[in-house]
Amino acid sequence: MSETACLTIDGKVHKYPVITGTEGEKGIDIRSLRSDSGYITYDDGYANTGSCMSRITFIDGETGILRHRGYAIEELAAGSDFIEVAYLIIYGELPNRDQIASFRNLILGNAAIHQSMFHSFAGFPASSHPMAILSAMLNSLGCYYPHMATNNREQDLEHLDDAATILISKVRALAAMAYRMKLGRPFIYPRGQLSYCSNLLHMMFSEPYADYTASSRVDRALNLVLLLHADHEQNCSTSTVRMVASGGANLFASVSAGVCALWGPAHGGANMAVIEMLESIHKEGDDGTRFVEAAKSGDRSKRLMGFGHRVYKHYDPRAQILKEASKKVFASMRLQDPVLDIALKLEEIASHDEYFITRKLYPNVDFYSGIIMRSIGIPIDFFTVLFAIGRMPGWIANWKEIATGKSSIHRPRQIYTGSTLRKFVPLEERL
Ligand code: CMC
């Protein structure tokens, strides 16, 4: 028998169907609430709102489970790579040999950037934040593929396979070009024989007179970072992509908006904020104890960055994987970084502190990802850019769900709390 939820308003009982997901999670379908009763629901920050039904990623925040298309993140991290996981997320199944070979070839074949785009970079001052450049450039990229960025759903969908590989490939080149432009150095062309991650590092760090060659250890570490960022259900940037897509906007415009949403320090920008925090703790000669005390004040600006999560009330499984990986990377490169020691100490203090325990605040993905990126030479203001490169498959898959689904334009309601009707006062009569 199907389950029903009852809501009593002014003595009248309204019944709503309960929807059950494939993992048993439940939601009350209140779509007819307003027409039934004149009421809407109020849920600031959408903390308790299911905005869609999705088949891509499952998270159980209470127990720390993350799965893409049914596969556990731990298994994907151990046995797969970023490009294969990108395929899985976009197409729903692990690829066979032919499928992955053709996907990798398309990504490689799309590595270069149209020469005319080179000039666009000259329009940015060197002080520009790379996330601003990346967002603008992804939107501009759509202008080079007008037949794929039409805002005509059928036509955009017809070219989705090409658009997806273009974006996954070129977001990496655009990121590297933003880095080179800021340094005033010439752009470096991609190489046919390099892997996805090694090519990114080559385009960032090689010089016309000297090649940068990523070691297999560095390549693997970067691969892991990107893989662990590939999708995370209805987070702020993915919800933004879906919102923009729901109005009928093309994939390029939608992911460009996703980059802007990701930029904020409560979302993707947290990976930069974590390193800034760890460095300032180190500079002040604190072992983390004073910082943790201050973080409990309730002042948002003093929060322990890289801690807490809207969905995880348990250790973020991505943070667990990255914590172990960062220890291995540091040991294998014989690196010593006081920032890693401070991070481990902060986690240790917080894990025994009543404030963090009762609020279920654990390290999230951003707590250890910056430490790995720093160890492989990524500059701090590019950490969030790398997050964007990693999140691209998730944005594409979510755009696809909107474009192929039946949902109407996303348009939430509000509770108006401003002035009631007042009479207009001409300027000369105003005090
Ligand atoms: N340090 C100290 N206190 C915290 C922290 C923190 N990092 N995070 C939450 N709290 C406290 C908060 O003050 C509140 O306490 P009280 O109940 O006494 O008012 C309680 O925990 C609940 O916090 P909230 O702000 O209502 O929780 P939220 O679900 O709205 O926010 C969050 C989630 C991730 C924005 C928040 O935990 C935070 O600001 N963390 C630091 C920034 C960060 O690491 N962001 C990356 C998120 S993971 C990657 C991604 O998805 O982008």
CSV table of C-alpha atoms and ligand atoms in Angstrom, one decimal:
chain,number,residue,atom,x,y,z
A,1,MET,CA,0.0,0.0,0.0
A,2,SER,CA,1.4,3.4,-0.9
A,3,GLU,CA,2.4,5.6,2.0
A,4,THR,CA,0.7,9.0,2.6
A,5,ALA,CA,1.6,12.0,4.7
A,6,CYS,CA,-1.2,14.1,6.2
A,7,LEU,CA,-0.9,17.8,6.9
A,8,THR,CA,-3.6,19.5,8.9
A,9,ILE,CA,-4.2,23.2,8.2
A,10,ASP,CA,-7.0,25.1,9.8
A,11,GLY,CA,-8.6,21.8,10.8
A,12,LYS,CA,-8.6,20.5,7.2
A,13,VAL,CA,-6.5,17.4,6.4
A,14,HIS,CA,-4.5,17.4,3.2
A,15,LYS,CA,-2.9,14.2,2.0
A,16,TYR,CA,0.3,13.9,0.1
A,17,PRO,CA,2.0,10.9,-1.4
A,18,VAL,CA,5.3,9.7,0.0
A,19,ILE,CA,8.0,9.1,-2.6
A,20,THR,CA,10.7,6.4,-1.9
A,21,GLY,CA,14.1,6.4,-3.5
A,22,THR,CA,15.9,3.3,-4.6
A,23,GLU,CA,18.0,3.4,-1.3
A,24,GLY,CA,14.9,3.8,0.8
A,25,GLU,CA,15.1,7.5,1.4
A,26,LYS,CA,11.7,9.2,1.7
A,27,GLY,CA,10.2,12.5,0.6
A,28,ILE,CA,6.8,14.0,0.8
A,29,ASP,CA,5.5,15.1,-2.6
A,30,ILE,CA,3.9,18.5,-1.7
A,31,ARG,CA,3.7,19.8,-5.3
A,32,SER,CA,-0.1,20.3,-5.0
A,33,LEU,CA,0.1,21.9,-1.5
A,34,ARG,CA,-0.3,25.5,-2.7
A,35,SER,CA,-3.2,24.8,-5.0
A,36,ASP,CA,-4.8,22.6,-2.3
A,37,SER,CA,-4.4,25.1,0.6
A,38,GLY,CA,-2.8,28.4,-0.5
A,39,TYR,CA,0.2,27.6,1.6
A,40,ILE,CA,3.8,27.1,0.5
A,41,THR,CA,6.7,25.5,2.4
A,42,TYR,CA,9.5,27.6,3.9
A,43,ASP,CA,13.0,26.0,3.9
A,44,ASP,CA,15.8,28.5,4.0
A,45,GLY,CA,18.9,27.2,2.3
A,46,TYR,CA,16.8,24.2,1.0
A,47,ALA,CA,18.3,22.1,3.7
A,48,ASN,CA,15.2,19.9,3.8
A,49,THR,CA,14.1,20.2,0.2
A,50,GLY,CA,14.4,17.5,-2.5
A,51,SER,CA,14.7,19.7,-5.6
A,52,CYS,CA,14.7,16.8,-8.0
A,53,MET,CA,14.8,13.0,-8.5
A,54,SER,CA,18.3,12.0,-9.8
A,55,ARG,CA,19.9,8.7,-10.8
A,56,ILE,CA,23.5,9.9,-10.7
A,57,THR,CA,24.9,10.0,-7.1
A,58,PHE,CA,23.7,8.6,-3.8
A,59,ILE,CA,24.9,10.1,-0.5
A,60,ASP,CA,23.9,8.9,3.0
A,61,GLY,CA,25.3,11.7,5.1
A,62,GLU,CA,24.5,10.0,8.4
A,63,THR,CA,26.8,7.0,7.7
A,64,GLY,CA,29.3,8.6,5.3
A,65,ILE,CA,28.3,6.8,2.1
A,66,LEU,CA,29.0,8.2,-1.4
A,67,ARG,CA,28.2,6.2,-4.5
A,68,HIS,CA,28.2,7.2,-8.2
A,69,ARG,CA,25.7,5.2,-10.3
A,70,GLY,CA,25.7,2.6,-7.5
A,71,TYR,CA,29.5,2.2,-7.2
A,72,ALA,CA,31.1,3.0,-3.9
A,73,ILE,CA,33.5,6.0,-4.0
A,74,GLU,CA,36.2,3.9,-2.2
A,75,GLU,CA,36.1,1.3,-5.0
A,76,LEU,CA,36.2,3.9,-7.7
A,77,ALA,CA,39.1,5.7,-6.1
A,78,ALA,CA,41.0,2.4,-5.7
A,79,GLY,CA,40.3,0.9,-9.1
A,80,SER,CA,39.4,3.6,-11.6
A,81,ASP,CA,40.6,7.0,-12.9
A,82,PHE,CA,39.0,10.4,-13.4
A,83,ILE,CA,38.2,9.9,-17.1
A,84,GLU,CA,36.5,6.5,-16.5
A,85,VAL,CA,34.5,7.9,-13.6
A,86,ALA,CA,33.6,10.9,-15.8
A,87,TYR,CA,32.2,8.5,-18.3
A,88,LEU,CA,30.3,6.5,-15.6
A,89,ILE,CA,28.8,9.7,-14.2
A,90,ILE,CA,27.6,11.0,-17.6
A,91,TYR,CA,26.5,7.8,-19.2
A,92,GLY,CA,25.4,5.8,-16.2
A,93,GLU,CA,27.5,2.6,-16.9
A,94,LEU,CA,31.2,1.7,-16.6
A,95,PRO,CA,32.6,1.8,-20.2
A,96,ASN,CA,33.9,-1.2,-22.0
A,97,ARG,CA,37.3,-1.1,-23.7
A,98,ASP,CA,36.1,0.4,-27.0
A,99,GLN,CA,33.9,3.0,-25.2
A,100,ILE,CA,36.6,4.2,-22.9
A,101,ALA,CA,39.2,4.3,-25.8
A,102,SER,CA,36.9,6.4,-27.9
A,103,PHE,CA,36.0,8.7,-25.0
A,104,ARG,CA,39.7,9.2,-24.2
A,105,ASN,CA,40.5,9.9,-27.9
A,106,LEU,CA,37.7,12.5,-28.1
A,107,ILE,CA,39.1,14.2,-25.0
A,108,LEU,CA,42.6,14.1,-26.3
A,109,GLY,CA,41.4,15.3,-29.8
A,110,ASN,CA,39.7,18.3,-28.2
A,111,ALA,CA,42.7,19.4,-26.0
A,112,ALA,CA,43.7,22.5,-28.0
A,113,ILE,CA,42.0,25.9,-27.8
A,114,HIS,CA,40.9,28.0,-30.9
A,115,GLN,CA,43.6,30.6,-31.5
A,116,SER,CA,41.1,33.4,-31.4
A,117,MET,CA,40.4,32.6,-27.8
A,118,PHE,CA,44.1,33.4,-27.0
A,119,HIS,CA,43.2,37.1,-27.5
A,120,SER,CA,40.3,36.9,-25.0
A,121,PHE,CA,42.9,36.2,-22.3
A,122,ALA,CA,44.6,39.5,-23.1
A,123,GLY,CA,41.4,41.3,-21.9
A,124,PHE,CA,41.9,40.3,-18.3
A,125,PRO,CA,44.2,42.1,-15.9
A,126,ALA,CA,46.9,39.8,-14.3
A,127,SER,CA,45.2,40.4,-10.9
A,128,SER,CA,42.0,38.6,-12.1
A,129,HIS,CA,40.9,35.6,-10.1
A,130,PRO,CA,41.2,32.5,-12.2
A,131,MET,CA,37.6,31.5,-11.3
A,132,ALA,CA,36.3,34.7,-13.0
A,133,ILE,CA,38.4,33.9,-16.0
A,134,LEU,CA,37.3,30.3,-16.1
A,135,SER,CA,33.6,31.1,-16.0
A,136,ALA,CA,33.9,33.8,-18.7
A,137,MET,CA,36.0,31.5,-20.9
A,138,LEU,CA,33.6,28.5,-20.6
A,139,ASN,CA,30.8,30.7,-21.7
A,140,SER,CA,32.9,32.1,-24.5
A,141,LEU,CA,33.8,28.6,-25.6
A,142,GLY,CA,30.1,28.0,-26.4
A,143,CYS,CA,30.4,30.8,-29.0
A,144,TYR,CA,32.9,28.6,-30.9
A,145,TYR,CA,30.4,25.8,-31.1
A,146,PRO,CA,27.1,27.7,-32.0
A,147,HIS,CA,25.4,24.5,-33.2
A,148,MET,CA,26.0,22.9,-29.7
A,149,ALA,CA,25.0,26.0,-27.7
A,150,THR,CA,21.7,26.9,-29.3
A,151,ASN,CA,19.4,26.9,-26.3
A,152,ASN,CA,17.2,24.6,-28.4
A,153,ARG,CA,17.1,21.5,-26.3
A,154,GLU,CA,16.8,18.9,-29.1
A,155,GLN,CA,19.6,20.4,-31.0
A,156,ASP,CA,21.9,20.8,-27.9
A,157,LEU,CA,21.2,17.2,-26.9
A,158,GLU,CA,22.0,16.0,-30.4
A,159,HIS,CA,25.6,17.2,-29.9
A,160,LEU,CA,25.9,16.4,-26.2
A,161,ASP,CA,28.5,13.7,-26.6
A,162,ASP,CA,30.8,16.1,-28.4
A,163,ALA,CA,30.0,19.0,-26.1
A,164,ALA,CA,30.8,16.9,-23.0
A,165,THR,CA,34.2,15.8,-24.3
A,166,ILE,CA,35.0,19.4,-25.5
A,167,LEU,CA,34.2,20.7,-22.0
A,168,ILE,CA,36.0,18.0,-20.0
A,169,SER,CA,39.1,18.5,-22.3
A,170,LYS,CA,39.1,22.3,-22.7
A,171,VAL,CA,38.3,23.3,-19.2
A,172,ARG,CA,41.7,22.0,-18.4
A,173,ALA,CA,43.4,24.0,-21.2
A,174,LEU,CA,41.5,27.2,-20.2
A,175,ALA,CA,42.6,26.7,-16.6
A,176,ALA,CA,46.2,26.3,-17.6
A,177,MET,CA,46.0,29.3,-19.9
A,178,ALA,CA,44.6,31.4,-17.1
A,179,TYR,CA,47.6,30.4,-15.0
A,180,ARG,CA,50.1,31.3,-17.7
A,181,MET,CA,48.4,34.6,-18.5
A,182,LYS,CA,48.6,35.7,-14.9
A,183,LEU,CA,52.3,34.9,-14.9
A,184,GLY,CA,52.8,36.7,-18.2
A,185,ARG,CA,54.2,33.5,-19.7
A,186,PRO,CA,53.5,32.0,-23.2
A,187,PHE,CA,50.7,29.5,-23.5
A,188,ILE,CA,51.8,25.9,-23.8
A,189,TYR,CA,50.2,23.5,-26.2
A,190,PRO,CA,48.9,20.1,-25.1
A,191,ARG,CA,50.8,16.9,-26.0
A,192,GLY,CA,49.2,13.8,-27.7
A,193,GLN,CA,51.1,11.2,-25.6
A,194,LEU,CA,50.3,12.6,-22.2
A,195,SER,CA,47.5,11.5,-19.8
A,196,TYR,CA,44.7,13.9,-18.8
A,197,CYS,CA,46.4,15.0,-15.6
A,198,SER,CA,50.0,15.1,-16.9
A,199,ASN,CA,48.8,17.2,-19.8
A,200,LEU,CA,47.2,19.7,-17.4
A,201,LEU,CA,50.5,20.0,-15.4
A,202,HIS,CA,52.5,20.2,-18.7
A,203,MET,CA,50.3,23.1,-19.9
A,204,MET,CA,50.7,24.8,-16.6
A,205,PHE,CA,54.3,24.3,-15.8
A,206,SER,CA,56.3,23.5,-19.0
A,207,GLU,CA,58.2,26.3,-20.7
A,208,PRO,CA,59.0,26.7,-24.4
A,209,TYR,CA,62.6,25.9,-23.5
A,210,ALA,CA,62.1,23.3,-20.7
A,211,ASP,CA,59.5,20.5,-20.3
A,212,TYR,CA,57.8,19.8,-17.1
A,213,THR,CA,57.3,16.1,-16.7
A,214,ALA,CA,54.9,14.9,-14.0
A,215,SER,CA,56.0,11.7,-12.2
A,216,SER,CA,53.5,8.9,-12.1
A,217,ARG,CA,53.1,9.5,-8.4
A,218,VAL,CA,52.0,13.1,-9.1
A,219,ASP,CA,49.8,12.1,-12.0
A,220,ARG,CA,48.0,9.6,-9.7
A,221,ALA,CA,47.6,12.0,-6.9
A,222,LEU,CA,46.0,14.6,-9.2
A,223,ASN,CA,43.9,12.0,-10.7
A,224,LEU,CA,42.6,11.0,-7.3
A,225,VAL,CA,41.8,14.6,-6.4
A,226,LEU,CA,39.8,15.1,-9.6
A,227,LEU,CA,38.0,11.8,-9.3
A,228,LEU,CA,36.9,12.6,-5.8
A,229,HIS,CA,35.4,15.9,-6.9
A,230,ALA,CA,33.6,14.4,-10.0
A,231,ASP,CA,30.0,14.7,-8.6
A,232,HIS,CA,28.3,15.3,-5.3
A,233,GLU,CA,24.5,15.4,-5.9
A,234,GLN,CA,22.6,18.6,-5.3
A,235,ASN,CA,25.4,20.9,-4.0
A,236,CYS,CA,25.3,24.6,-4.6
A,237,SER,CA,27.1,24.7,-8.0
A,238,THR,CA,25.3,21.6,-9.3
A,239,SER,CA,22.0,23.0,-8.2
A,240,THR,CA,23.0,26.2,-10.0
A,241,VAL,CA,23.7,24.3,-13.2
A,242,ARG,CA,20.4,22.6,-13.0
A,243,MET,CA,18.6,25.9,-12.3
A,244,VAL,CA,20.2,27.6,-15.3
A,245,ALA,CA,19.5,24.5,-17.4
A,246,SER,CA,15.9,24.4,-16.3
A,247,GLY,CA,15.3,27.7,-18.1
A,248,GLY,CA,16.5,26.0,-21.3
A,249,ALA,CA,20.1,27.4,-21.3
A,250,ASN,CA,22.8,25.4,-23.2
A,251,LEU,CA,25.4,23.3,-21.5
A,252,PHE,CA,28.2,25.9,-21.9
A,253,ALA,CA,26.3,28.7,-20.3
A,254,SER,CA,25.0,26.4,-17.5
A,255,VAL,CA,28.5,25.1,-16.5
A,256,SER,CA,29.8,28.7,-16.6
A,257,ALA,CA,27.3,29.6,-14.0
A,258,GLY,CA,28.3,26.5,-12.0
A,259,VAL,CA,31.9,27.8,-11.8
A,260,CYS,CA,30.6,31.1,-10.3
A,261,ALA,CA,28.6,29.2,-7.7
A,262,LEU,CA,31.6,27.0,-6.8
A,263,TRP,CA,33.8,30.0,-6.2
A,264,GLY,CA,32.4,30.9,-2.8
A,265,PRO,CA,34.3,30.0,0.4
A,266,ALA,CA,31.4,28.0,1.9
A,267,HIS,CA,31.6,25.8,-1.3
A,268,GLY,CA,34.6,25.1,-3.5
A,269,GLY,CA,36.5,28.1,-2.3
A,270,ALA,CA,37.0,26.3,1.0
A,271,ASN,CA,40.0,24.4,-0.3
A,272,MET,CA,41.9,27.7,-0.6
A,273,ALA,CA,40.6,28.9,2.7
A,274,VAL,CA,41.9,25.8,4.4
A,275,ILE,CA,45.5,26.3,3.3
A,276,GLU,CA,45.3,30.0,4.2
A,277,MET,CA,44.0,29.0,7.7
A,278,LEU,CA,46.7,26.3,8.1
A,279,GLU,CA,49.5,28.7,7.0
A,280,SER,CA,48.3,31.4,9.4
A,281,ILE,CA,48.1,29.0,12.3
A,282,HIS,CA,51.7,27.9,11.4
A,283,LYS,CA,52.9,31.6,11.2
A,284,GLU,CA,51.4,32.4,14.5
A,285,GLY,CA,53.2,29.5,16.2
A,286,ASP,CA,49.8,28.0,17.3
A,287,ASP,CA,49.6,24.2,17.2
A,288,GLY,CA,45.9,24.6,16.4
A,289,THR,CA,44.5,24.7,19.9
A,290,ARG,CA,43.9,28.4,20.0
A,291,PHE,CA,42.3,28.3,16.5
A,292,VAL,CA,39.9,25.6,17.4
A,293,GLU,CA,38.9,27.5,20.6
A,294,ALA,CA,38.1,30.6,18.4
A,295,ALA,CA,36.2,28.5,15.9
A,296,LYS,CA,33.7,27.7,18.6
A,297,SER,CA,32.7,31.3,19.1
A,298,GLY,CA,29.9,31.1,16.5
A,299,ASP,CA,31.5,33.8,14.4
A,300,ARG,CA,31.3,32.7,10.8
A,301,SER,CA,34.6,34.3,9.9
A,302,LYS,CA,36.4,32.2,12.5
A,303,ARG,CA,35.1,28.8,11.3
A,304,LEU,CA,37.4,25.9,11.0
A,305,MET,CA,37.5,25.7,7.2
A,306,GLY,CA,37.3,22.3,5.7
A,307,PHE,CA,35.1,21.2,8.6
A,308,GLY,CA,31.4,20.6,8.6
A,309,HIS,CA,29.0,19.7,5.8
A,310,ARG,CA,25.4,20.3,5.0
A,311,VAL,CA,24.8,16.6,4.2
A,312,TYR,CA,27.6,14.6,6.0
A,313,LYS,CA,27.0,14.3,9.7
A,314,HIS,CA,29.8,11.8,9.6
A,315,TYR,CA,33.3,11.7,8.2
A,316,ASP,CA,33.2,12.7,4.6
A,317,PRO,CA,34.4,9.5,2.8
A,318,ARG,CA,36.3,11.7,0.3
A,319,ALA,CA,38.2,13.3,3.1
A,320,GLN,CA,39.1,9.9,4.5
A,321,ILE,CA,40.6,8.8,1.2
A,322,LEU,CA,42.5,12.1,0.7
A,323,LYS,CA,43.8,12.0,4.2
A,324,GLU,CA,45.4,8.6,3.6
A,325,ALA,CA,46.6,9.7,0.2
A,326,SER,CA,48.2,12.8,1.4
A,327,LYS,CA,50.2,10.8,4.0
A,328,LYS,CA,51.3,8.5,1.3
A,329,VAL,CA,52.2,11.3,-1.1
A,330,PHE,CA,54.3,13.0,1.6
A,331,ALA,CA,56.0,9.8,2.6
A,332,SER,CA,56.8,8.8,-1.0
A,333,MET,CA,58.1,12.2,-2.0
A,334,ARG,CA,60.0,12.5,1.3
A,335,LEU,CA,58.2,15.8,1.8
A,336,GLN,CA,57.8,17.5,5.1
A,337,ASP,CA,55.2,20.2,5.4
A,338,PRO,CA,54.2,21.6,8.7
A,339,VAL,CA,50.7,22.3,7.2
A,340,LEU,CA,50.0,18.6,7.1
A,341,ASP,CA,51.0,18.2,10.7
A,342,ILE,CA,48.8,21.1,11.7
A,343,ALA,CA,45.9,19.6,9.8
A,344,LEU,CA,46.2,16.3,11.5
A,345,LYS,CA,46.5,18.0,14.9
A,346,LEU,CA,43.4,20.2,14.2
A,347,GLU,CA,41.4,17.1,13.3
A,348,GLU,CA,42.7,15.3,16.4
A,349,ILE,CA,41.7,18.3,18.7
A,350,ALA,CA,38.3,18.7,17.0
A,351,SER,CA,37.5,15.0,17.2
A,352,HIS,CA,37.7,15.1,21.0
A,353,ASP,CA,35.9,18.5,21.4
A,354,GLU,CA,32.3,18.6,22.6
A,355,TYR,CA,31.5,21.5,20.3
A,356,PHE,CA,32.5,19.6,17.1
A,357,ILE,CA,31.2,16.2,18.4
A,358,THR,CA,27.7,17.5,19.2
A,359,ARG,CA,27.4,19.4,16.0
A,360,LYS,CA,28.7,16.4,14.0
A,361,LEU,CA,31.4,18.5,12.4
A,362,TYR,CA,34.0,16.3,10.6
A,363,PRO,CA,36.7,17.1,8.0
A,364,ASN,CA,35.2,17.5,4.5
A,365,VAL,CA,36.8,17.0,1.1
A,366,ASP,CA,38.4,20.4,1.2
A,367,PHE,CA,40.4,19.7,4.3
A,368,TYR,CA,43.0,17.5,2.7
A,369,SER,CA,42.6,18.2,-1.0
A,370,GLY,CA,44.5,21.5,-0.8
A,371,ILE,CA,47.4,19.8,1.0
A,372,ILE,CA,47.8,17.4,-1.8
A,373,MET,CA,47.5,20.1,-4.5
A,374,ARG,CA,50.0,22.2,-2.7
A,375,SER,CA,52.5,19.3,-2.5
A,376,ILE,CA,52.3,18.9,-6.3
A,377,GLY,CA,52.9,22.6,-6.9
A,378,ILE,CA,49.5,23.9,-7.7
A,379,PRO,CA,49.3,27.5,-6.5
A,380,ILE,CA,46.6,28.2,-3.9
A,381,ASP,CA,44.4,30.5,-6.1
A,382,PHE,CA,44.1,27.6,-8.5
A,383,PHE,CA,42.7,25.1,-6.0
A,384,THR,CA,39.1,26.0,-6.7
A,385,VAL,CA,39.9,25.9,-10.4
A,386,LEU,CA,41.0,22.3,-10.0
A,387,PHE,CA,37.8,21.6,-8.1
A,388,ALA,CA,35.9,23.0,-11.2
A,389,ILE,CA,37.8,20.7,-13.6
A,390,GLY,CA,37.0,17.7,-11.4
A,391,ARG,CA,33.3,18.7,-11.0
A,392,MET,CA,32.7,19.1,-14.8
A,393,PRO,CA,31.4,15.5,-15.3
A,394,GLY,CA,28.9,16.0,-12.5
A,395,TRP,CA,27.6,19.3,-14.0
A,396,ILE,CA,27.3,17.7,-17.4
A,397,ALA,CA,25.4,14.7,-16.1
A,398,ASN,CA,23.0,16.9,-14.1
A,399,TRP,CA,22.5,19.2,-17.1
A,400,LYS,CA,21.7,16.1,-19.2
A,401,GLU,CA,19.1,15.0,-16.6
A,402,ILE,CA,17.4,18.3,-16.8
A,403,ALA,CA,17.6,18.5,-20.6
A,404,THR,CA,16.2,14.9,-21.1
A,405,GLY,CA,13.7,15.1,-18.2
A,406,LYS,CA,10.3,16.5,-17.9
A,407,SER,CA,10.9,19.1,-15.1
A,408,SER,CA,9.6,22.6,-15.6
A,409,ILE,CA,11.6,25.8,-15.0
A,410,HIS,CA,13.0,26.0,-11.5
A,411,ARG,CA,11.2,28.9,-9.9
A,412,PRO,CA,11.0,28.8,-6.1
A,413,ARG,CA,8.5,30.9,-4.2
A,414,GLN,CA,9.2,33.2,-1.2
A,415,ILE,CA,7.6,34.6,1.9
A,416,TYR,CA,7.6,38.3,1.3
A,417,THR,CA,8.6,40.3,4.4
A,418,GLY,CA,9.0,43.8,2.9
A,419,SER,CA,6.7,46.9,3.2
A,420,THR,CA,3.0,46.6,2.4
A,421,LEU,CA,1.5,49.0,-0.2
A,422,ARG,CA,2.5,52.6,0.3
A,423,LYS,CA,1.8,55.8,-1.6
A,424,PHE,CA,4.5,57.1,-3.9
A,425,VAL,CA,6.0,60.4,-2.6
A,426,PRO,CA,7.4,62.8,-5.3
A,427,LEU,CA,11.1,63.8,-4.7
A,428,GLU,CA,10.3,67.4,-3.7
A,429,GLU,CA,8.0,66.2,-1.0
A,430,ARG,CA,10.4,63.7,0.6
A,431,LEU,CA,12.2,64.6,3.8
B,1,CMC,N1,33.6,25.6,12.2
B,1,CMC,C1,33.0,25.9,13.4
B,1,CMC,N2,31.6,25.8,13.6
B,1,CMC,C2,30.9,25.3,12.5
B,1,CMC,C3,31.5,25.0,11.3
B,1,CMC,C4,32.9,25.1,11.2
B,1,CMC,N3,33.5,24.8,10.0
B,1,CMC,N4,30.6,24.5,10.4
B,1,CMC,C5,29.4,24.6,11.1
B,1,CMC,N5,29.6,25.1,12.4
B,1,CMC,C6,28.6,25.2,13.4
B,1,CMC,C7,27.7,26.5,13.2
B,1,CMC,O1,28.3,27.6,13.8
B,1,CMC,C8,26.4,26.0,13.8
B,1,CMC,O2,26.6,26.1,15.2
B,1,CMC,P1,25.3,26.5,16.1
B,1,CMC,O3,24.3,25.3,16.0
B,1,CMC,O4,25.8,26.7,17.5
B,1,CMC,O5,24.7,27.8,15.5
B,1,CMC,C9,26.4,24.5,13.5
B,1,CMC,O6,27.7,24.1,13.3
B,1,CMC,C10,25.6,24.2,12.1
B,1,CMC,O7,26.2,25.0,11.1
B,1,CMC,P2,25.4,25.5,9.8
B,1,CMC,O8,26.1,26.7,9.2
B,1,CMC,O9,24.0,25.7,10.1
B,1,CMC,O10,25.6,24.3,8.9
B,1,CMC,P3,25.3,24.3,7.3
B,1,CMC,O11,24.9,23.0,6.9
B,1,CMC,O12,24.5,25.5,6.9
B,1,CMC,O13,26.8,24.6,6.7
B,1,CMC,C11,28.9,24.4,5.8
B,1,CMC,C12,27.6,23.7,6.1
B,1,CMC,C13,29.8,23.5,5.0
B,1,CMC,C14,28.7,25.7,4.9
B,1,CMC,C15,29.6,24.8,7.1
B,1,CMC,O14,29.9,23.6,7.9
B,1,CMC,C16,30.9,25.6,6.9
B,1,CMC,O15,30.8,26.8,6.8
B,1,CMC,N6,32.1,24.9,6.9
B,1,CMC,C17,33.3,25.6,6.6
B,1,CMC,C18,33.4,25.8,5.1
B,1,CMC,C19,33.7,24.6,4.3
B,1,CMC,O16,34.6,23.8,4.7
B,1,CMC,N7,33.0,24.4,3.2
B,1,CMC,C20,33.2,23.2,2.3
B,1,CMC,C21,32.0,22.3,2.3
B,1,CMC,S1,32.4,20.7,1.5
B,1,CMC,C22,32.8,21.0,-0.1
B,1,CMC,C23,31.6,21.5,-0.9
B,1,CMC,O17,30.5,20.9,-0.9
B,1,CMC,O18,31.8,22.5,-1.5
